[in-house]
Coordinates of C-alpha atoms in Angstrom, one line a residue:
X1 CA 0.0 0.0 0.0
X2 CA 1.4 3.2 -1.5
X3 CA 2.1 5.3 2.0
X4 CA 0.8 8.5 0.5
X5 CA -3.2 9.6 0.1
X6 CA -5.0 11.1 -3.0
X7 CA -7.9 13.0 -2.5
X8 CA -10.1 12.3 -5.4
X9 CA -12.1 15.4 -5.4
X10 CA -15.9 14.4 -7.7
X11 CA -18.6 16.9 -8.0
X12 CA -21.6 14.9 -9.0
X13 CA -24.9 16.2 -10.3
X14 CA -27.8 14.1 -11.9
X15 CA -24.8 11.4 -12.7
X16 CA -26.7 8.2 -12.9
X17 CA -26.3 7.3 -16.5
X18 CA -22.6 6.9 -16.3
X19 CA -21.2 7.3 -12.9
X20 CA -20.9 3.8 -12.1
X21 CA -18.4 3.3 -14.3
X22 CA -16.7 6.4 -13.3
X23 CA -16.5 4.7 -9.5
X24 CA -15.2 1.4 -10.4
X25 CA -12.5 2.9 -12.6
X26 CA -11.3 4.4 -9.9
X27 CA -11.7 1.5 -7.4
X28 CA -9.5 -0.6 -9.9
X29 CA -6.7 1.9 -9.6
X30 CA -3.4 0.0 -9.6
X31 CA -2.6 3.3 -7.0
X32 CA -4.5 2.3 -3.9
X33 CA -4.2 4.3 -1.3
X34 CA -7.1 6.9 -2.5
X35 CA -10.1 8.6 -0.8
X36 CA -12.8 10.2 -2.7
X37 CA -14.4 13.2 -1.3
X38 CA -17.8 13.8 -3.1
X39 CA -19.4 16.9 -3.4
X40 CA -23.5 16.4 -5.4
X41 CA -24.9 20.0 -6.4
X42 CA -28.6 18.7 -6.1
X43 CA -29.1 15.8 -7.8
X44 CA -32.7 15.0 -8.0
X45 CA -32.1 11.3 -10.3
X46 CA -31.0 8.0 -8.2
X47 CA -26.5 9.3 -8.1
X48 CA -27.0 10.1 -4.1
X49 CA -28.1 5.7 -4.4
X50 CA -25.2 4.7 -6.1
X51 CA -22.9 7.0 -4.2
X52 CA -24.0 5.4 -0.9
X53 CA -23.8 1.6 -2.7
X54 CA -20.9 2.3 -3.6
X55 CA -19.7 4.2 -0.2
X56 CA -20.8 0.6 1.4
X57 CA -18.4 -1.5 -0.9
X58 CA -15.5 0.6 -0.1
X59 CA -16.0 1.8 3.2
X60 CA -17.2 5.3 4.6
X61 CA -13.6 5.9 4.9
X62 CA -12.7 5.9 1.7
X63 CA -16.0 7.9 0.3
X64 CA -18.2 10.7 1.9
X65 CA -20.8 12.8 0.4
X66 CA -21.6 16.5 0.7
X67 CA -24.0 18.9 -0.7
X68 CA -22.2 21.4 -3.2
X69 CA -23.1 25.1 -3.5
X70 CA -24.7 25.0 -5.9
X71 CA -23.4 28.1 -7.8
X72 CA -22.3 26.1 -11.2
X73 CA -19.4 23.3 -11.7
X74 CA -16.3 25.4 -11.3
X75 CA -17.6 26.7 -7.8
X76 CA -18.6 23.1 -6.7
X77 CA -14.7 22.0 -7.7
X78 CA -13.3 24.9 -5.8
X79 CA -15.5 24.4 -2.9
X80 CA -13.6 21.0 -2.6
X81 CA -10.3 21.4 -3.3
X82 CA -10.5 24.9 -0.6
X83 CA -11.7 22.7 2.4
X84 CA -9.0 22.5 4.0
X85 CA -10.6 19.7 6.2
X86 CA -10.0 17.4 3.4
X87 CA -5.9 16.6 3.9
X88 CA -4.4 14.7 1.8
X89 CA -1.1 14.0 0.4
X90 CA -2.0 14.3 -3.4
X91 CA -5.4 16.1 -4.7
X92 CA -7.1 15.1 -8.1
X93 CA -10.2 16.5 -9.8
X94 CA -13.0 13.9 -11.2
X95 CA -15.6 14.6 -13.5
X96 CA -18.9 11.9 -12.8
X97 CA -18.7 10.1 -16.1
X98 CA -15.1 9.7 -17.0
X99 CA -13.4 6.1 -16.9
X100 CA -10.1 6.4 -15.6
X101 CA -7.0 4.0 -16.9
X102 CA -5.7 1.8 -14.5
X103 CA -2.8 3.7 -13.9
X104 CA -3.9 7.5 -14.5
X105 CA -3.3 8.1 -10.8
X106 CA -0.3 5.9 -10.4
X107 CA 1.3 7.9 -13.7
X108 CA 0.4 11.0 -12.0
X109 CA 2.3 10.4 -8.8
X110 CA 5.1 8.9 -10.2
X111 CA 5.8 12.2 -11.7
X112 CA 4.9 14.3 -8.4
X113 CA 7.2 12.6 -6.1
X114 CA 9.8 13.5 -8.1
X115 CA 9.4 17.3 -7.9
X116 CA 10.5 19.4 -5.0
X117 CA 7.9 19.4 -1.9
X118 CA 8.4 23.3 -1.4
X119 CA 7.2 24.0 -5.7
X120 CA 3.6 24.0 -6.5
X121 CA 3.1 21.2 -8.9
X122 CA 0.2 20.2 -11.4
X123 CA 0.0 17.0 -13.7
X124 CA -2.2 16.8 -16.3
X125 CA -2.0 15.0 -19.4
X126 CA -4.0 14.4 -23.0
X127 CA -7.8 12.1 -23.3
X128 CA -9.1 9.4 -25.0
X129 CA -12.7 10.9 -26.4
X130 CA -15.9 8.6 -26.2
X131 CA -19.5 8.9 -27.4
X132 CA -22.2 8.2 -25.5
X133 CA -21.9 4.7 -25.7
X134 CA -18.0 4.7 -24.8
X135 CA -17.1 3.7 -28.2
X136 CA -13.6 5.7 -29.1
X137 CA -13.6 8.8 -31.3
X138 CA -10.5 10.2 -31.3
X139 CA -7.9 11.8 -28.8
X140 CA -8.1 15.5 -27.8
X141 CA -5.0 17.4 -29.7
X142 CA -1.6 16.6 -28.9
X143 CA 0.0 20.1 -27.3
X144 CA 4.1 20.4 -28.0
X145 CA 4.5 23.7 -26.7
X146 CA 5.8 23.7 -23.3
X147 CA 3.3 25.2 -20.4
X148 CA 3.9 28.4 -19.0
X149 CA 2.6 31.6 -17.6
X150 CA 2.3 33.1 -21.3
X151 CA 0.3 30.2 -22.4
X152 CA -2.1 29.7 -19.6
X153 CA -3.0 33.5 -19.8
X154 CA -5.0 32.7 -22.9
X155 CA -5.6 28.9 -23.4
X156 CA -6.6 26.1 -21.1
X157 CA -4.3 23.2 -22.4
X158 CA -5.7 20.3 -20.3
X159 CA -9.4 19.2 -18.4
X160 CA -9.5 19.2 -14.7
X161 CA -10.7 15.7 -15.1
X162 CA -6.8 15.0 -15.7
X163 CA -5.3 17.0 -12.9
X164 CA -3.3 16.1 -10.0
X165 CA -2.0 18.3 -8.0
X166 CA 0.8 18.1 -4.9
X167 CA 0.4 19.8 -2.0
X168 CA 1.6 23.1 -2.3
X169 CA -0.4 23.3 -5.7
X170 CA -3.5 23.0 -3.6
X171 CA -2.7 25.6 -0.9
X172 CA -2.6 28.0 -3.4
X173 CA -6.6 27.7 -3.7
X174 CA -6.7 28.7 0.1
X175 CA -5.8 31.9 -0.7
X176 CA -8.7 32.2 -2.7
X177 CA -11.3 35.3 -1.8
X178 CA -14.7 33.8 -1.0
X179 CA -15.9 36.0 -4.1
X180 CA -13.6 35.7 -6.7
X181 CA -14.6 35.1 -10.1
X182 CA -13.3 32.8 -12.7
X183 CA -14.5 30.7 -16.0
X184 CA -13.5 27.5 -15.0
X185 CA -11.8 25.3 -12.4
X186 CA -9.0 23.5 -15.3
X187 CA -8.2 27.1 -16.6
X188 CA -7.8 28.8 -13.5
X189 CA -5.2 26.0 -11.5
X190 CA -3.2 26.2 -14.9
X191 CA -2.9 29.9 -14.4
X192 CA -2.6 29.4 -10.8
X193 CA 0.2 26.9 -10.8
X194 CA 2.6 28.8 -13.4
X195 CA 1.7 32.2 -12.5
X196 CA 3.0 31.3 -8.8
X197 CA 6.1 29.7 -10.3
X198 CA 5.1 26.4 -10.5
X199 CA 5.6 23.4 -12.4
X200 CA 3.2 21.9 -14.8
X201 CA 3.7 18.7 -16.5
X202 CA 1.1 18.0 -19.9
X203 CA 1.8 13.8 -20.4
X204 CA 1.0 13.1 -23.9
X205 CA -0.1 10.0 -23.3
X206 CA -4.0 9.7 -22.8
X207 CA -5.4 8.9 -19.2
X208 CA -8.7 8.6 -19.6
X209 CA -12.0 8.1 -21.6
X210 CA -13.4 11.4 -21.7
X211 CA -17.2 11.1 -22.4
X212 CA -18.6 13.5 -24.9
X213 CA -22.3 14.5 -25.0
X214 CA -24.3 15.3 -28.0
X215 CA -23.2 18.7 -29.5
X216 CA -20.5 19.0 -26.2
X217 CA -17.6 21.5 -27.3
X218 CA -16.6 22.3 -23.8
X219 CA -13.9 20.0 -23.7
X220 CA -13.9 18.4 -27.5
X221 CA -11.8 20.8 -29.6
X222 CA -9.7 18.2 -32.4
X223 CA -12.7 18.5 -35.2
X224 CA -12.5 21.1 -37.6
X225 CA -16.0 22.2 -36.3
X226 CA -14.6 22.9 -32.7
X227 CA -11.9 24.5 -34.1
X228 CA -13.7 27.1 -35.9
X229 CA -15.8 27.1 -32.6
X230 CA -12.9 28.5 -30.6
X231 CA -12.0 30.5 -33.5
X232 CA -15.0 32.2 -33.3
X233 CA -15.3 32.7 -29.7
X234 CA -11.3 34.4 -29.7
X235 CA -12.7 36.4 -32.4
X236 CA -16.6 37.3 -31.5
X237 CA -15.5 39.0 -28.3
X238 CA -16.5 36.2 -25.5
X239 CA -12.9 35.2 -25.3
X240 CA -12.8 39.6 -24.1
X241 CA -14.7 39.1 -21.8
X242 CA -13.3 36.0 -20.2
X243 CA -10.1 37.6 -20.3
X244 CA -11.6 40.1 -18.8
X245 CA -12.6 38.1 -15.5
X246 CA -9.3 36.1 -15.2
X247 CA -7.2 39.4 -15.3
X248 CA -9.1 40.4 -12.3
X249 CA -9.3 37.3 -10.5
X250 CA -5.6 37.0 -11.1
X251 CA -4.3 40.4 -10.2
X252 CA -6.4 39.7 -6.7
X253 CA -4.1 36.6 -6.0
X254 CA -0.7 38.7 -7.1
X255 CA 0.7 38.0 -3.8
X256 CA 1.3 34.4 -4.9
X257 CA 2.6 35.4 -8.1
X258 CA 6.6 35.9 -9.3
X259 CA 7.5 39.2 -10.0
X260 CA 8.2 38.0 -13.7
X261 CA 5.1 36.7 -13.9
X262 CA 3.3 40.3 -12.6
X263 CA 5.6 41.6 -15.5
X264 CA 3.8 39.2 -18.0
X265 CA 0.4 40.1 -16.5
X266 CA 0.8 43.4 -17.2
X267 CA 1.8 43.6 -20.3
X268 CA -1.8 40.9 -20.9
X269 CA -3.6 43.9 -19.5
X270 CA -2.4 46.4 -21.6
X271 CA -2.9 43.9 -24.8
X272 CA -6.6 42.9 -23.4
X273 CA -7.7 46.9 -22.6
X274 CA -4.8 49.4 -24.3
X275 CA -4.8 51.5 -27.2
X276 CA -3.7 50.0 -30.8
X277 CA 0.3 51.0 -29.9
X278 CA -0.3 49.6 -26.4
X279 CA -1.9 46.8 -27.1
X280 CA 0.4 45.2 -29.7
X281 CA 3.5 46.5 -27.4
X282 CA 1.9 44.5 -24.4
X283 CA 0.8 41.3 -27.0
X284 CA 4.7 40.9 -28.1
X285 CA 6.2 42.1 -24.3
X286 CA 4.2 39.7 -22.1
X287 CA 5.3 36.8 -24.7
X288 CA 1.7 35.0 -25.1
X289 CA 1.2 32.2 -27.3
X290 CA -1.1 29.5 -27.9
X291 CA 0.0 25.8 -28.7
X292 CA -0.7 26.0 -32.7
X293 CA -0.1 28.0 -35.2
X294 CA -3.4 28.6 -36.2
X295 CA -4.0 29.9 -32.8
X296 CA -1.6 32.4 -32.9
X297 CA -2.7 33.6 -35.9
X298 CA -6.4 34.2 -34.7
X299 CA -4.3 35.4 -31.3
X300 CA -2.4 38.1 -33.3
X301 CA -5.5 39.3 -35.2
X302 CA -7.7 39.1 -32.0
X303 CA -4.9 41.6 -30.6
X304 CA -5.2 44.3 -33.6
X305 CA -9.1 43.9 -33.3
X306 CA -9.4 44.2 -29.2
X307 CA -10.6 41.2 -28.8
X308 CA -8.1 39.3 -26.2

């Protein structure tokens, strides 16, 4: 038995069709020593019935149910990962209807223990995509660029569903205002982790089946129909306004941040807000870049048209 604990962090909400799966994937982890800490935002279907089933097969130790916040996904992921009642070793995020490889956690950890204990560390890594009926569809892109600051500030490269963090990767959340604002959970610990001179590892090799619902774009982006998607959102002003709120949210948790890092920031805000000058002095200063070339492209002309 592995000596030290993951906290499996799964926010749950009207789960049923899939989440059985989900659970036994992680109960045949060939990394053992797990707990899962379960957090349902009001699930009105029969998910509360499997938890507990599933809570009486592994023991109450290892799984225990609370009701979320109910203020949307990212806030019921927070909510967990902030408690600082729930210690453990290692934290992951898990999304309800996932199936996890036998050895997503125990990849995960392998590449933890070997970083230093006092650096904020985040592993994340590449999916498997499945329809509805968990037949394979394809892998979410492969990213070559390595993660940084510049990158996170305007692309999300990996799902929370893939994350693992150490334990000074998860203190950072602590420092979180009670009302701060962000688009999502994944984004925000990307941003969090490099902007506080952290290291984050992408593993190209696929962890997961990552399910994919209907018309689902959210985490989907390899078909040419995401991609002009995302194109569109950089360019029709919503990828503005979500700037907008992590630039805020950010520059509220500058105390964690290096002072390179504030540089790079920065220079983002003048791109995001300045005049033409400005902004293309702050695009090319803070050193931003997405992880194709296509999306530097859109990134560039998204500058020019004040729309970062």
């Amino acid at each position: 038995m592995p000596s030290k604990t993951v906290a499996i962090f799964l926010c749950t909400y009207n789960g049923q069709k899939y989440l059985e799966e989900q659970l036994n994937s992680i109960r045949d982890q060939s990394y053992k020593n797990w707990k899962i800490w379960v957090s349902d935002d009001g699930s009105v279907d029969e998910t509360k019935k499997l938890l507990e089933a599933f809570q009486e097969t592994v023991g109450h130790d290892r799984l225990q149910i609370f009701d979320g916040p109910r203020s949307g996904f990212a806030a019921n992921f927070l909510s967990l990962i902030s408690n600082i009642d729930l210690s453990a070793d290692y934290s992951a995020w898990s999304d309800q209807d996932d199936i996890w490889d036998k050895d997503k956690l125990g990849n995960a950890i392998n590449w933890l223990e070997r970083q230093p204990d006092t650096t904020p560390a985040l592993y994340c890594s590449r999916t498997r995509l499945i329809d509805e009926n968990g037949e394979e569809i394809g892998y979410s892109p492969l990213f070559r660029r390595p993660p940084s600051f510049a990158n996170a500030l305007v692309q999300s490269i990996a799902g929370g569903n893939t994350m693992v963090f150490n334990h000074q990767a998860r203190s950072l959340f602590n420092h979180m205002p009670p009302d701060l604002e962000i688009i999502s959970h994944d984004w925000f610990a990307y941003q969090l982790v490099t902007a506080s001179g952290g290291r984050v590892y992408y593993d190209p090799k696929a962890t997961l089946n990552y399910r994919q619902h209907g018309a689902n774009l959210v985490g989907e982006n390899r078909s040419l129909k995401a991609l002009f998607y995302r194109l569109f959102q950089l360019l029709g002003g919503r990828f503005h306004v979500w700037n907008e709120v992590n630039i805020k949210a950010l520059k509220k948790m500058d105390a964690l941040m290096t002072s390179d890092n504030k540089a790079i920031l920065e220079h983002f805000e003048k791109a995001h807000s300045g005049g033409l000058i400005s902004r293309m002095s702050g695009f090319f200063r803070s050193g931003i870049y997405r992880q194709t070339i296509v999306g530097n492209i859109a990134l560039f002309i998204a500058t020019i048209l004040k729309k970062i």
